[in-house]
């Protein structure tokens, strides 16, 4: 009690000394978190009266415990003038303007503003905690903070602790100016690499500087990511190559599609393709397209295929004027690039290397065919040659062709050969008193024909022919000119007509006719000789033949006709048998039986046709006087039997087969058929009934 009394006494004495009440400490603006305790200080000097606090002008009361305000109270030593206002826990309604007043002294402190801070709640990411996105398609992520946070929180985006830019901030205001919610939208275009990434949305304010975080995971759907490889990458033409197509995708892969040079490879469906490499793979890459539910992706690769040269562009024929340059181009493709050389056909000298050949200031001697050649590749395959013709445009080249000599007043023709490039405008024949290019004029006619191809590069050829009808003396002495002209000049030649005399030709024809007649005469004589000798046949044995007289011949002929039934003249008939011949009175030749009648064997009658004399009679040798007068005449044929007929011709007469053997024996057999006789050209054909039957009797034998 002593200390308070002393203080009161001290202040009373000071008051009496002239000190007035004043503020030793006034309240200041205060920021406090919701739920924390707020303390507003107030200290007065030289004042021991009533002190009270006001809230927005409303007096809270003069008691120290401030009845009616359960969370409010005044603290400090009133004697010392300390009057601090405490609020706990602070609520949003406590945010106001506070004053400390000394009512008896009429003192008011400056207003002190109490700010109540409300920390933000943890933000919310729409679609979280796992957000499904499609790679390559722009998307928005929304982070939202709700509640009465004070002040308004700031929403930030982070990935792996790094703040992301590009977010937009949006704030929704409620009535009476209070905030309702805060949103932050992050725009991004995800890729396949963002699959599984974690993004953080942070709500930060003065009430919570560290902020509150909400994390979200990206679940990305993306089309296939393709990797295409070839094994081996460098190959020789004809070797096998394996392509492998590897892909990662979300959702999983649904199909593969292979193509070469943009064209589908039929039958290829899986992630692997095996092919046989050729030159086309160098310029036509192989591609693999992989698909899933989201989309598809394509990758391609080209092979390093080594192959021999292949001709891509042939050299084209070139036609240039005399003195100009000529150029040829020849394109070969190969891997590695082939070596290309130029030569002239028939000449091994290399004129140039590479795809182009240049011939400067060409002349007529440069015309011809030029060869572009490529050597085979490392594999030994490919290669080859191509050629083109160089035509040098020059004045026509005219050459006289051989023309046959002509007779006076007979036809003649003169010829010339023309080669020219460009083709000649006309080919003209001229002589002393005229000229002709085409058609006819008097005795002259001109015709023009295409000529066979000449030396390479000479251009098209023409043969011009000048026909002359009824040659005259002057045609053989004058000269004929054959000339041609084109745009580059003119060329010509002189053609002469040769003369042929008639006398040598007559002599030759007469000589040939004489030789022909001589040969014809010799051949005719030989043919006649053979024909005459073919009319006679001779025996090789010595025999005597009786020639019947007129009476005997008549009797014999009648008997013969009776046997054969043939009334035609058979010619002289000679009968022979194996033994010496004995002539009977009836004119038949009877042969002796060599068996003395045991076998009753008779000789076989063989007829020989004798030739006729030139007069038509029978050709007979001189007679031989054998026997007494009055007996039949006998002729000796021995001198003639040893003669060999010149032509060796044997002929059948009246159905009897002629034979070179003088004697023959046979048994009688009735013929079943007769073949056609071998008749002479002068012998008329006979029917079957005209053939005579054999005149000898049946051969009988007795044992």
XYZ file of C-alpha atoms in Angstrom:
703
model
C 0.000 0.000 0.000
C 2.952 2.280 0.593
C 4.135 2.316 -2.978
C 0.775 3.247 -4.544
C 0.289 5.934 -2.007
C 3.645 7.395 -2.813
C 2.876 7.391 -6.542
C -0.428 9.154 -6.049
C 1.274 11.681 -3.882
C 3.975 12.138 -6.549
C 1.494 12.812 -9.330
C -0.482 15.171 -7.123
C 2.586 17.160 -6.353
C 3.513 17.279 -10.084
C 0.025 18.370 -10.917
C 0.313 21.045 -8.474
C 3.574 21.914 -9.982
C 1.738 22.622 -13.337
C 2.063 19.271 -15.416
C -0.987 18.448 -17.667
C -2.206 14.952 -18.747
C -0.650 13.644 -21.997
C -0.004 10.361 -23.940
C 3.177 8.665 -23.221
C 2.395 5.938 -25.869
C -0.320 5.795 -28.492
C -1.621 2.710 -30.350
C -0.442 2.060 -33.951
C -1.776 0.067 -36.843
C -1.487 -3.616 -36.265
C -1.686 -6.643 -38.531
C -2.557 -9.891 -36.911
C -3.456 -13.334 -38.136
C -6.873 -14.643 -37.640
C -6.978 -16.522 -34.327
C -3.882 -14.880 -32.902
C -3.813 -12.250 -30.093
C -3.803 -8.541 -30.825
C -2.294 -5.921 -28.389
C -2.817 -2.197 -28.825
C -0.653 -0.204 -26.367
C -1.763 3.056 -24.574
C 0.114 4.991 -21.804
C -0.895 8.360 -20.184
C 1.102 10.711 -18.102
C -0.130 13.100 -15.425
C -3.496 11.522 -15.680
C -5.197 9.410 -13.068
C -8.731 9.584 -14.308
C -10.929 7.234 -16.409
C -9.412 5.625 -19.553
C -11.476 3.777 -22.186
C -11.080 2.266 -25.673
C -13.348 2.776 -28.608
C -13.879 0.512 -31.672
C -14.929 2.370 -34.720
C -16.172 5.120 -32.297
C -18.005 2.704 -30.044
C -16.838 2.817 -26.382
C -15.885 -0.543 -25.060
C -16.241 0.503 -21.384
C -14.084 1.865 -18.551
C -13.614 -1.349 -16.571
C -10.419 -3.178 -16.935
C -12.065 -6.496 -17.880
C -14.458 -4.868 -20.375
C -17.579 -6.790 -19.546
C -19.637 -7.646 -22.648
C -16.498 -8.243 -24.694
C -15.382 -11.666 -23.721
C -12.282 -11.693 -25.899
C -11.289 -8.119 -24.998
C -9.492 -6.743 -21.858
C -7.248 -3.887 -20.704
C -3.929 -4.622 -19.182
C -1.206 -2.553 -17.515
C -0.703 -0.481 -14.249
C -3.332 2.177 -14.066
C -1.303 4.192 -11.475
C 1.565 4.415 -13.916
C -0.914 5.274 -16.677
C -0.555 1.966 -18.741
C -3.834 0.975 -20.448
C -3.162 -1.638 -23.240
C -6.058 -3.257 -25.113
C -5.842 -7.044 -25.767
C -7.975 -9.139 -28.166
C -7.711 -12.896 -28.226
C -8.408 -14.759 -30.385
C -8.732 -12.258 -33.135
C -11.617 -12.680 -35.468
C -12.527 -11.002 -38.700
C -15.006 -8.774 -36.885
C -12.182 -7.399 -34.793
C -10.753 -5.646 -37.801
C -11.550 -2.009 -36.990
C -10.163 1.369 -35.940
C -9.285 1.647 -32.271
C -8.668 4.752 -30.044
C -7.469 5.177 -26.473
C -9.315 8.057 -24.677
C -8.742 9.881 -21.364
C -12.250 11.094 -20.897
C -11.663 13.365 -17.892
C -8.767 15.065 -19.521
C -10.442 15.125 -22.909
C -7.546 13.298 -24.596
C -7.915 10.935 -27.679
C -5.140 8.933 -29.201
C -4.680 8.679 -32.927
C -6.711 5.884 -34.463
C -4.987 2.570 -34.754
C -6.158 0.253 -37.545
C -6.295 -3.410 -36.705
C -5.899 -5.638 -39.751
C -6.886 -9.234 -39.442
C -5.086 -11.558 -41.878
C -6.730 -14.752 -43.053
C -4.243 -17.364 -44.404
C -5.248 -18.953 -47.738
C -6.445 -22.499 -47.897
C -4.608 -25.136 -49.963
C -5.464 -24.496 -53.641
C -7.345 -26.971 -55.801
C -6.252 -28.058 -59.340
C -9.206 -29.022 -61.462
C -8.999 -32.616 -62.650
C -6.286 -33.489 -60.106
C -4.494 -35.197 -58.573
C -3.819 -36.808 -62.012
C -4.636 -34.844 -65.119
C -4.902 -36.663 -68.476
C -3.626 -34.696 -71.461
C -2.886 -35.450 -75.099
C 0.600 -34.755 -76.331
C 0.839 -32.074 -78.927
C -2.571 -30.612 -78.173
C -2.676 -27.309 -76.238
C -4.323 -27.615 -72.792
C -5.124 -25.440 -69.752
C -4.543 -26.340 -66.093
C -6.739 -24.449 -63.615
C -5.706 -23.800 -59.967
C -8.363 -22.336 -57.732
C -8.218 -20.920 -54.157
C -11.479 -20.532 -52.248
C -12.374 -18.887 -48.832
C -12.022 -15.456 -47.166
C -8.305 -15.265 -47.291
C -6.988 -11.831 -46.485
C -5.278 -10.435 -48.302
C -6.083 -12.082 -51.633
C -3.578 -14.876 -52.158
C -1.229 -15.146 -55.122
C -1.340 -18.450 -57.097
C 1.954 -19.644 -58.578
C 2.956 -22.701 -60.721
C 6.143 -24.671 -60.178
C 7.781 -27.712 -61.846
C 10.739 -29.333 -60.166
C 11.079 -26.202 -57.953
C 11.231 -23.897 -60.967
C 8.499 -21.330 -61.385
C 6.596 -21.611 -64.647
C 5.675 -18.540 -66.620
C 2.709 -18.066 -68.849
C -0.020 -18.443 -66.217
C -2.947 -16.037 -66.207
C -4.539 -14.770 -62.974
C -8.261 -14.383 -62.525
C -10.101 -13.104 -59.424
C -13.798 -13.373 -58.658
C -15.275 -10.622 -56.468
C -18.204 -11.117 -54.093
C -20.620 -8.562 -52.913
C -19.447 -5.745 -50.674
C -16.012 -5.953 -52.231
C -14.898 -9.144 -50.572
C -13.133 -11.764 -52.585
C -14.857 -15.008 -53.383
C -12.283 -17.173 -55.185
C -9.049 -16.840 -57.042
C -8.040 -18.831 -60.130
C -4.823 -19.253 -62.020
C -4.810 -20.864 -65.484
C -1.615 -22.374 -66.880
C -1.571 -22.864 -70.667
C 0.806 -25.459 -72.068
C 1.312 -27.787 -75.031
C 2.543 -31.049 -73.559
C 4.825 -33.489 -75.268
C 5.468 -37.151 -74.725
C 8.330 -36.200 -72.411
C 5.834 -34.604 -69.997
C 4.244 -37.929 -69.191
C 4.412 -38.459 -65.376
C 5.632 -34.933 -64.662
C 4.469 -33.251 -61.396
C 3.258 -29.648 -61.377
C 2.682 -27.627 -58.142
C 0.172 -24.851 -57.619
C 1.081 -22.633 -54.651
C -1.252 -20.149 -52.858
C 0.842 -17.448 -51.202
C -0.061 -14.227 -49.324
C 1.105 -11.901 -46.562
C -0.771 -14.008 -44.111
C 1.264 -17.025 -45.223
C 4.460 -16.040 -47.003
C 5.549 -19.671 -47.404
C 2.235 -20.434 -49.037
C 0.349 -23.672 -49.393
C 0.989 -26.156 -52.249
C -1.133 -28.563 -54.227
C 0.582 -31.020 -56.584
C -0.852 -32.617 -59.726
C 0.589 -35.394 -61.944
C 0.336 -35.281 -65.737
C -0.881 -38.504 -67.316
C -0.114 -37.986 -70.952
C -1.682 -39.736 -73.938
C 0.485 -39.387 -77.004
C 0.807 -40.898 -80.457
C 3.649 -43.344 -81.034
C 7.213 -42.131 -80.851
C 8.961 -44.122 -83.591
C 12.562 -45.168 -84.058
C 13.444 -46.837 -87.393
C 16.723 -48.659 -88.026
C 18.193 -50.785 -90.844
C 20.732 -53.553 -90.514
C 23.053 -53.290 -92.333
C 22.794 -49.679 -93.410
C 25.316 -50.057 -96.256
C 24.721 -53.055 -98.537
C 25.578 -54.399 -101.942
C 22.796 -54.732 -104.459
C 21.078 -58.083 -104.010
C 21.820 -58.468 -100.275
C 19.147 -58.798 -97.585
C 18.332 -55.914 -95.241
C 16.273 -56.023 -92.033
C 14.305 -52.929 -90.966
C 13.154 -52.650 -87.334
C 10.458 -50.204 -86.258
C 10.375 -49.520 -82.478
C 7.703 -47.316 -80.913
C 6.527 -46.095 -77.498
C 2.914 -44.954 -77.231
C 0.127 -44.232 -74.745
C -2.290 -45.927 -75.229
C -0.502 -48.935 -76.740
C 0.280 -49.379 -80.459
C -2.560 -50.734 -82.571
C -0.870 -51.237 -85.969
C 2.158 -50.911 -88.272
C 2.250 -49.818 -91.894
C 5.308 -50.071 -94.174
C 5.924 -48.132 -97.364
C 8.703 -47.686 -99.902
C 8.945 -44.408 -101.716
C 5.397 -43.590 -100.608
C 3.936 -46.827 -101.975
C 2.648 -49.401 -99.460
C 4.623 -52.617 -99.056
C 2.022 -55.334 -99.402
C 1.985 -58.013 -96.736
C 4.119 -56.088 -94.207
C 2.276 -55.751 -90.890
C 4.643 -56.212 -87.945
C 7.506 -54.180 -86.487
C 10.103 -55.881 -88.765
C 10.589 -55.889 -92.538
C 13.116 -57.957 -94.528
C 13.875 -56.953 -98.137
C 16.423 -57.608 -100.873
C 18.216 -54.361 -101.610
C 18.397 -52.889 -105.093
C 19.259 -49.524 -106.580
C 15.767 -48.127 -105.977
C 16.281 -48.124 -102.191
C 18.886 -45.384 -102.591
C 16.288 -42.847 -103.723
C 13.092 -44.462 -102.418
C 13.344 -44.510 -98.605
C 11.542 -47.071 -96.484
C 9.051 -45.655 -93.980
C 7.270 -47.145 -90.982
C 4.005 -45.678 -89.709
C 2.805 -46.687 -86.228
C -0.725 -45.948 -84.968
C -2.646 -45.956 -81.689
C -5.946 -44.525 -80.434
C -4.518 -41.005 -80.199
C -2.799 -40.747 -83.567
C 0.075 -42.008 -85.672
C 3.720 -41.242 -86.323
C 5.977 -41.957 -89.297
C 9.711 -42.390 -89.672
C 11.723 -43.179 -92.793
C 15.281 -44.095 -93.682
C 17.226 -44.619 -96.911
C 19.736 -47.393 -97.524
C 23.242 -46.894 -98.807
C 22.935 -49.436 -101.623
C 26.039 -49.941 -103.736
C 25.238 -50.944 -107.313
C 26.743 -50.846 -110.752
C 26.132 -48.136 -113.344
C 22.614 -47.747 -114.737
C 21.924 -45.571 -117.762
C 19.482 -42.813 -116.895
C 19.678 -40.535 -119.922
C 20.883 -41.694 -123.322
C 22.880 -39.312 -125.482
C 20.765 -37.758 -128.201
C 21.737 -37.341 -131.849
C 23.227 -33.946 -132.571
C 23.154 -31.998 -135.813
C 25.369 -28.909 -136.034
C 26.603 -26.683 -138.807
C 30.131 -26.902 -140.058
C 32.528 -25.054 -137.715
C 30.245 -24.975 -134.662
C 30.725 -26.818 -131.367
C 28.913 -30.077 -130.691
C 27.827 -31.264 -127.250
C 26.699 -34.716 -126.076
C 25.284 -35.526 -122.639
C 25.056 -39.006 -121.125
C 23.873 -39.640 -117.552
C 24.742 -42.816 -115.628
C 23.633 -43.544 -112.086
C 25.540 -45.746 -109.694
C 26.821 -46.005 -106.146
C 29.626 -45.162 -106.010
C 29.434 -42.822 -108.977
C 30.641 -44.621 -112.120
C 33.510 -43.485 -114.322
C 32.156 -42.348 -117.678
C 34.322 -42.077 -120.802
C 33.664 -40.952 -124.385
C 35.122 -42.571 -127.493
C 34.365 -42.677 -131.170
C 32.967 -45.922 -132.480
C 35.765 -48.044 -133.827
C 38.426 -45.992 -132.036
C 39.746 -46.750 -128.535
C 41.056 -43.234 -127.881
C 39.287 -41.569 -124.946
C 37.980 -38.179 -125.992
C 36.582 -37.041 -122.636
C 35.567 -38.189 -119.161
C 32.361 -37.314 -117.405
C 28.770 -36.899 -118.471
C 29.466 -34.302 -121.195
C 31.452 -34.459 -124.452
C 32.386 -31.251 -126.287
C 33.684 -31.273 -129.845
C 34.889 -27.793 -130.828
C 34.595 -26.455 -134.392
C 33.441 -29.697 -135.992
C 34.278 -30.551 -139.564
C 33.076 -33.213 -142.000
C 35.652 -35.631 -140.603
C 34.013 -35.389 -137.149
C 30.708 -36.801 -138.359
C 29.994 -40.265 -136.997
C 28.880 -42.193 -133.927
C 30.186 -41.411 -130.447
C 30.062 -43.877 -127.551
C 29.398 -43.064 -123.898
C 30.702 -45.926 -121.732
C 30.476 -46.616 -117.990
C 32.695 -49.141 -116.240
C 31.054 -51.838 -114.041
C 30.816 -51.185 -110.305
C 32.599 -52.885 -107.419
C 30.222 -55.833 -107.625
C 31.045 -56.339 -111.289
C 27.427 -55.687 -112.238
C 25.997 -53.022 -114.447
C 27.880 -50.865 -116.863
C 27.513 -50.665 -120.582
C 27.619 -48.217 -123.429
C 25.295 -45.932 -125.354
C 25.978 -44.088 -128.553
C 24.653 -41.158 -130.530
C 25.347 -39.802 -133.969
C 26.880 -36.473 -134.872
C 25.658 -35.077 -138.166
C 27.692 -32.203 -139.553
C 25.634 -29.882 -141.696
C 27.649 -29.060 -144.796
C 27.217 -28.523 -148.534
C 26.109 -31.648 -150.417
C 28.623 -34.309 -151.403
C 27.832 -35.642 -154.901
C 29.432 -38.832 -156.290
C 29.010 -40.333 -159.765
C 27.837 -43.948 -159.773
C 28.808 -46.517 -162.402
C 26.558 -46.371 -165.446
C 26.401 -49.147 -168.059
C 27.464 -48.265 -171.629
C 24.602 -47.762 -174.060
C 23.962 -48.485 -177.747
C 23.464 -45.730 -180.220
C 19.756 -44.892 -180.498
C 19.114 -47.163 -177.508
C 18.106 -46.362 -173.886
C 20.677 -45.203 -171.338
C 20.748 -44.239 -167.686
C 23.175 -42.143 -165.663
C 23.283 -42.155 -161.819
C 24.699 -39.974 -159.073
C 24.716 -40.342 -155.281
C 24.046 -37.307 -153.074
C 24.700 -37.085 -149.309
C 23.709 -33.839 -147.599
C 22.618 -32.474 -144.246
C 20.353 -30.635 -144.314
C 18.670 -32.428 -147.166
C 19.222 -30.825 -150.565
C 16.525 -28.610 -151.949
C 16.802 -30.359 -155.332
C 19.094 -32.538 -157.422
C 19.600 -31.058 -160.907
C 20.945 -32.698 -164.059
C 22.379 -30.301 -166.617
C 24.061 -30.619 -170.027
C 25.022 -28.395 -172.914
C 21.610 -27.191 -173.942
C 19.406 -27.852 -170.970
C 18.797 -28.992 -167.404
C 16.212 -31.070 -165.561
C 15.459 -31.487 -161.829
C 12.413 -33.745 -161.943
C 9.940 -35.167 -164.397
C 10.638 -35.447 -168.137
C 11.807 -33.197 -170.922
C 12.069 -34.489 -174.439
C 14.289 -37.570 -174.435
C 15.255 -37.094 -170.781
C 13.565 -38.274 -167.561
C 14.785 -37.751 -163.975
C 13.900 -39.996 -161.005
C 15.110 -39.703 -157.397
C 15.212 -42.513 -154.805
C 16.367 -42.750 -151.176
C 19.863 -44.197 -150.949
C 21.187 -46.756 -148.469
C 22.712 -45.199 -145.375
C 26.246 -44.028 -145.978
C 29.045 -43.266 -143.582
C 27.749 -42.114 -140.206
C 26.954 -38.436 -139.999
C 26.836 -37.765 -143.751
C 23.136 -37.145 -143.612
C 20.357 -38.699 -145.695
C 21.335 -40.020 -149.101
C 19.613 -39.726 -152.468
C 20.167 -41.522 -155.779
C 19.229 -39.449 -158.790
C 18.820 -41.261 -162.135
C 18.795 -39.570 -165.558
C 17.084 -41.733 -168.202
C 17.858 -41.077 -171.892
C 15.677 -42.630 -174.585
C 17.090 -42.895 -178.107
C 20.703 -41.888 -177.559
C 22.407 -39.713 -180.130
C 26.037 -39.247 -181.144
C 26.241 -36.057 -179.142
C 25.191 -37.842 -175.915
C 28.427 -39.848 -175.908
C 30.685 -36.837 -176.319
C 28.998 -34.333 -174.060
C 29.255 -34.248 -170.273
C 26.324 -34.454 -167.877
C 26.493 -32.601 -164.559
C 24.704 -33.824 -161.401
C 24.503 -31.074 -158.764
C 22.666 -30.465 -155.468
C 22.224 -27.418 -153.252
C 21.196 -26.785 -149.634
C 21.359 -23.754 -147.363
C 25.080 -24.271 -146.738
C 26.256 -24.502 -150.318
C 26.356 -26.538 -153.499
C 28.120 -29.672 -154.671
C 28.267 -31.501 -157.983
C 30.038 -34.024 -160.215
C 30.425 -34.805 -163.926
C 28.963 -38.048 -165.337
C 29.879 -39.414 -168.795
C 27.945 -41.864 -170.967
C 29.884 -44.816 -172.392
C 29.176 -46.314 -175.813
C 28.673 -49.995 -176.675
C 29.164 -51.310 -180.291
C 26.701 -53.800 -181.852
C 29.171 -56.050 -183.877
C 30.898 -57.797 -180.941
C 27.539 -58.667 -179.520
C 26.380 -60.304 -182.783
C 29.517 -62.388 -182.885
C 29.021 -63.572 -179.357
C 25.393 -64.529 -180.013
C 26.312 -66.441 -183.197
C 29.063 -68.373 -181.417
C 26.768 -69.369 -178.606
C 24.118 -70.554 -181.101
C 26.669 -72.675 -183.021
C 27.876 -74.383 -179.887
C 24.299 -75.088 -178.860
C 23.448 -76.679 -182.211
C 26.556 -78.884 -182.096
C 25.682 -80.150 -178.633
C 22.092 -80.820 -179.715
C 23.258 -82.845 -182.730
C 25.571 -85.013 -180.622
C 22.875 -85.693 -178.057
C 20.350 -86.598 -180.774
C 22.758 -89.096 -182.365
C 23.467 -90.816 -179.071
C 19.751 -91.106 -178.317
C 18.995 -92.657 -181.737
C 21.839 -95.171 -181.391
C 20.597 -96.318 -178.021
C 17.060 -96.594 -179.339
C 18.088 -98.818 -182.269
C 20.201 -101.152 -180.144
C 17.410 -101.467 -177.645
C 15.257 -103.096 -180.367
C 17.477 -106.245 -180.583
C 18.476 -108.914 -178.041
C 21.105 -111.520 -178.489
C 21.906 -114.864 -176.844
C 25.300 -115.713 -175.421
C 25.190 -119.361 -176.745
C 25.841 -120.748 -180.231
C 22.437 -121.885 -181.684
C 21.043 -122.561 -185.137
C 17.630 -121.070 -185.798
C 15.310 -122.052 -188.582
C 13.412 -119.255 -190.237
C 10.082 -120.475 -191.476
C 9.177 -119.980 -195.037
C 5.957 -118.578 -196.268
C 3.979 -121.822 -195.958
C 5.645 -122.918 -192.796
C 5.358 -119.493 -191.321
C 1.681 -119.445 -192.069
C 1.150 -122.812 -190.454
C 3.296 -121.937 -187.504
C 1.593 -118.565 -187.016
C -1.798 -120.181 -187.104
C -0.754 -122.705 -184.506
C 0.705 -119.949 -182.355
C -2.417 -117.868 -182.529
C -4.441 -120.908 -181.593
C -2.377 -121.449 -178.481
C -2.204 -117.871 -177.303
C -5.510 -116.637 -178.534
C -3.828 -113.431 -179.628
C -4.144 -112.379 -183.245
C -1.615 -109.545 -183.032
C 1.725 -109.757 -184.789
C 4.239 -110.919 -182.248
C 7.217 -110.501 -184.559
C 9.703 -113.223 -185.397
C 9.758 -115.827 -182.683
C 12.872 -117.912 -181.980
C 12.448 -121.094 -179.932
C 15.373 -122.476 -178.017
C 15.864 -125.189 -175.473
C 18.644 -126.611 -173.371
C 20.052 -128.964 -176.067
C 20.828 -128.450 -179.734
C 17.709 -127.394 -181.624
C 16.024 -129.665 -184.257
C 13.344 -128.083 -186.454
C 10.258 -130.191 -187.127
C 7.888 -129.877 -190.056
C 5.297 -128.022 -188.017
C 7.701 -125.235 -187.191
C 7.949 -126.030 -183.499
C 11.203 -126.611 -181.793
C 11.347 -130.002 -180.162
C 13.966 -130.599 -177.502
C 15.450 -133.916 -176.709
C 14.481 -135.388 -173.360
C 17.667 -135.642 -171.316
C 16.005 -138.369 -169.157
C 15.147 -140.491 -172.199
C 11.433 -140.220 -171.486
C 11.666 -141.215 -167.830
C 10.511 -137.807 -166.597
C 8.916 -136.589 -169.864
C 10.825 -133.325 -169.650
C 10.480 -130.824 -172.482
C 12.483 -127.724 -173.068
C 11.039 -124.373 -172.036
C 10.243 -122.072 -174.876
C 11.874 -118.700 -174.521
C 10.957 -115.953 -176.920
C 13.476 -113.354 -177.962
C 12.490 -110.277 -179.802
C 14.829 -109.546 -182.633
C 15.334 -106.195 -184.125
C 13.887 -105.130 -187.368
C 15.823 -104.033 -190.381
C 15.680 -100.433 -191.363
C 13.330 -101.367 -194.194
C 10.849 -102.832 -191.819
C 11.808 -106.469 -192.348
C 13.560 -108.841 -190.082
C 17.204 -108.160 -189.608
C 18.967 -111.550 -190.335
C 22.582 -112.511 -190.720
C 23.736 -114.136 -193.978
C 22.367 -117.649 -194.578
C 24.418 -120.783 -194.100
C 23.911 -123.562 -196.681
C 23.335 -126.521 -194.407
C 21.423 -129.527 -195.855
C 20.106 -130.333 -199.256
C 18.269 -127.890 -201.456
C 14.618 -127.467 -200.646
C 15.146 -127.764 -196.953
C 14.485 -124.738 -194.717
C 17.213 -122.166 -194.620
C 19.401 -122.032 -191.502
C 21.203 -118.930 -190.327
C 24.242 -118.825 -188.153
C 23.896 -116.343 -185.276
C 27.200 -117.272 -183.685
C 29.048 -114.135 -184.794
C 26.345 -112.020 -183.221
C 25.822 -113.941 -180.015
C 29.074 -112.693 -178.559
C 28.080 -109.035 -179.038
C 27.002 -107.074 -176.074
C 24.073 -104.795 -176.776
C 25.167 -101.176 -176.606
C 22.414 -100.127 -174.300
C 21.871 -103.403 -172.320
C 18.150 -103.103 -172.809
C 15.876 -106.125 -172.405
C 12.277 -105.742 -173.322
C 9.170 -107.900 -172.967
C 7.219 -108.624 -176.091
C 3.714 -110.076 -176.085
C 3.854 -110.851 -172.367
C 7.087 -112.911 -172.384
C 9.860 -111.868 -170.038
C 13.146 -111.400 -171.825
C 16.163 -112.806 -170.046
C 19.880 -112.716 -170.740
C 20.160 -116.456 -170.036
C 19.916 -118.681 -173.159
C 18.503 -121.714 -171.384
C 16.001 -122.022 -168.609
C 13.821 -124.731 -167.070
C 10.726 -124.274 -165.030
C 7.769 -126.198 -163.740
C 4.371 -125.148 -164.879
C 2.441 -123.028 -162.396
C -0.780 -121.383 -163.343
C -0.327 -117.678 -162.811
C -2.753 -115.990 -160.447
C -2.191 -112.517 -161.840
C -0.093 -110.691 -164.328
C 1.630 -107.415 -163.600
C 1.722 -104.636 -166.135
C 4.303 -105.301 -168.838
C 7.304 -103.061 -169.301
C 6.284 -101.751 -172.673
C 8.320 -99.679 -175.030
C 7.013 -96.207 -175.739
C 5.757 -97.352 -179.163
C 3.980 -100.447 -177.829
C 0.266 -99.946 -177.105
C -1.042 -101.208 -173.766
C -2.810 -104.587 -173.760
C -5.660 -105.790 -171.564
C -5.288 -108.795 -169.401
C -6.756 -111.142 -172.058
C -4.157 -110.080 -174.606
C -1.256 -111.655 -172.728
C -0.301 -114.985 -174.361
C -0.239 -118.136 -172.309
C 2.919 -120.253 -172.169
C 3.292 -122.528 -175.220
C 5.097 -125.388 -173.527
C 3.200 -128.337 -171.969
C 2.931 -129.127 -168.284
C 6.090 -130.627 -166.766
C 5.421 -134.146 -165.588
C 7.582 -136.425 -163.493
C 7.225 -140.133 -162.780
C 9.007 -142.053 -160.066
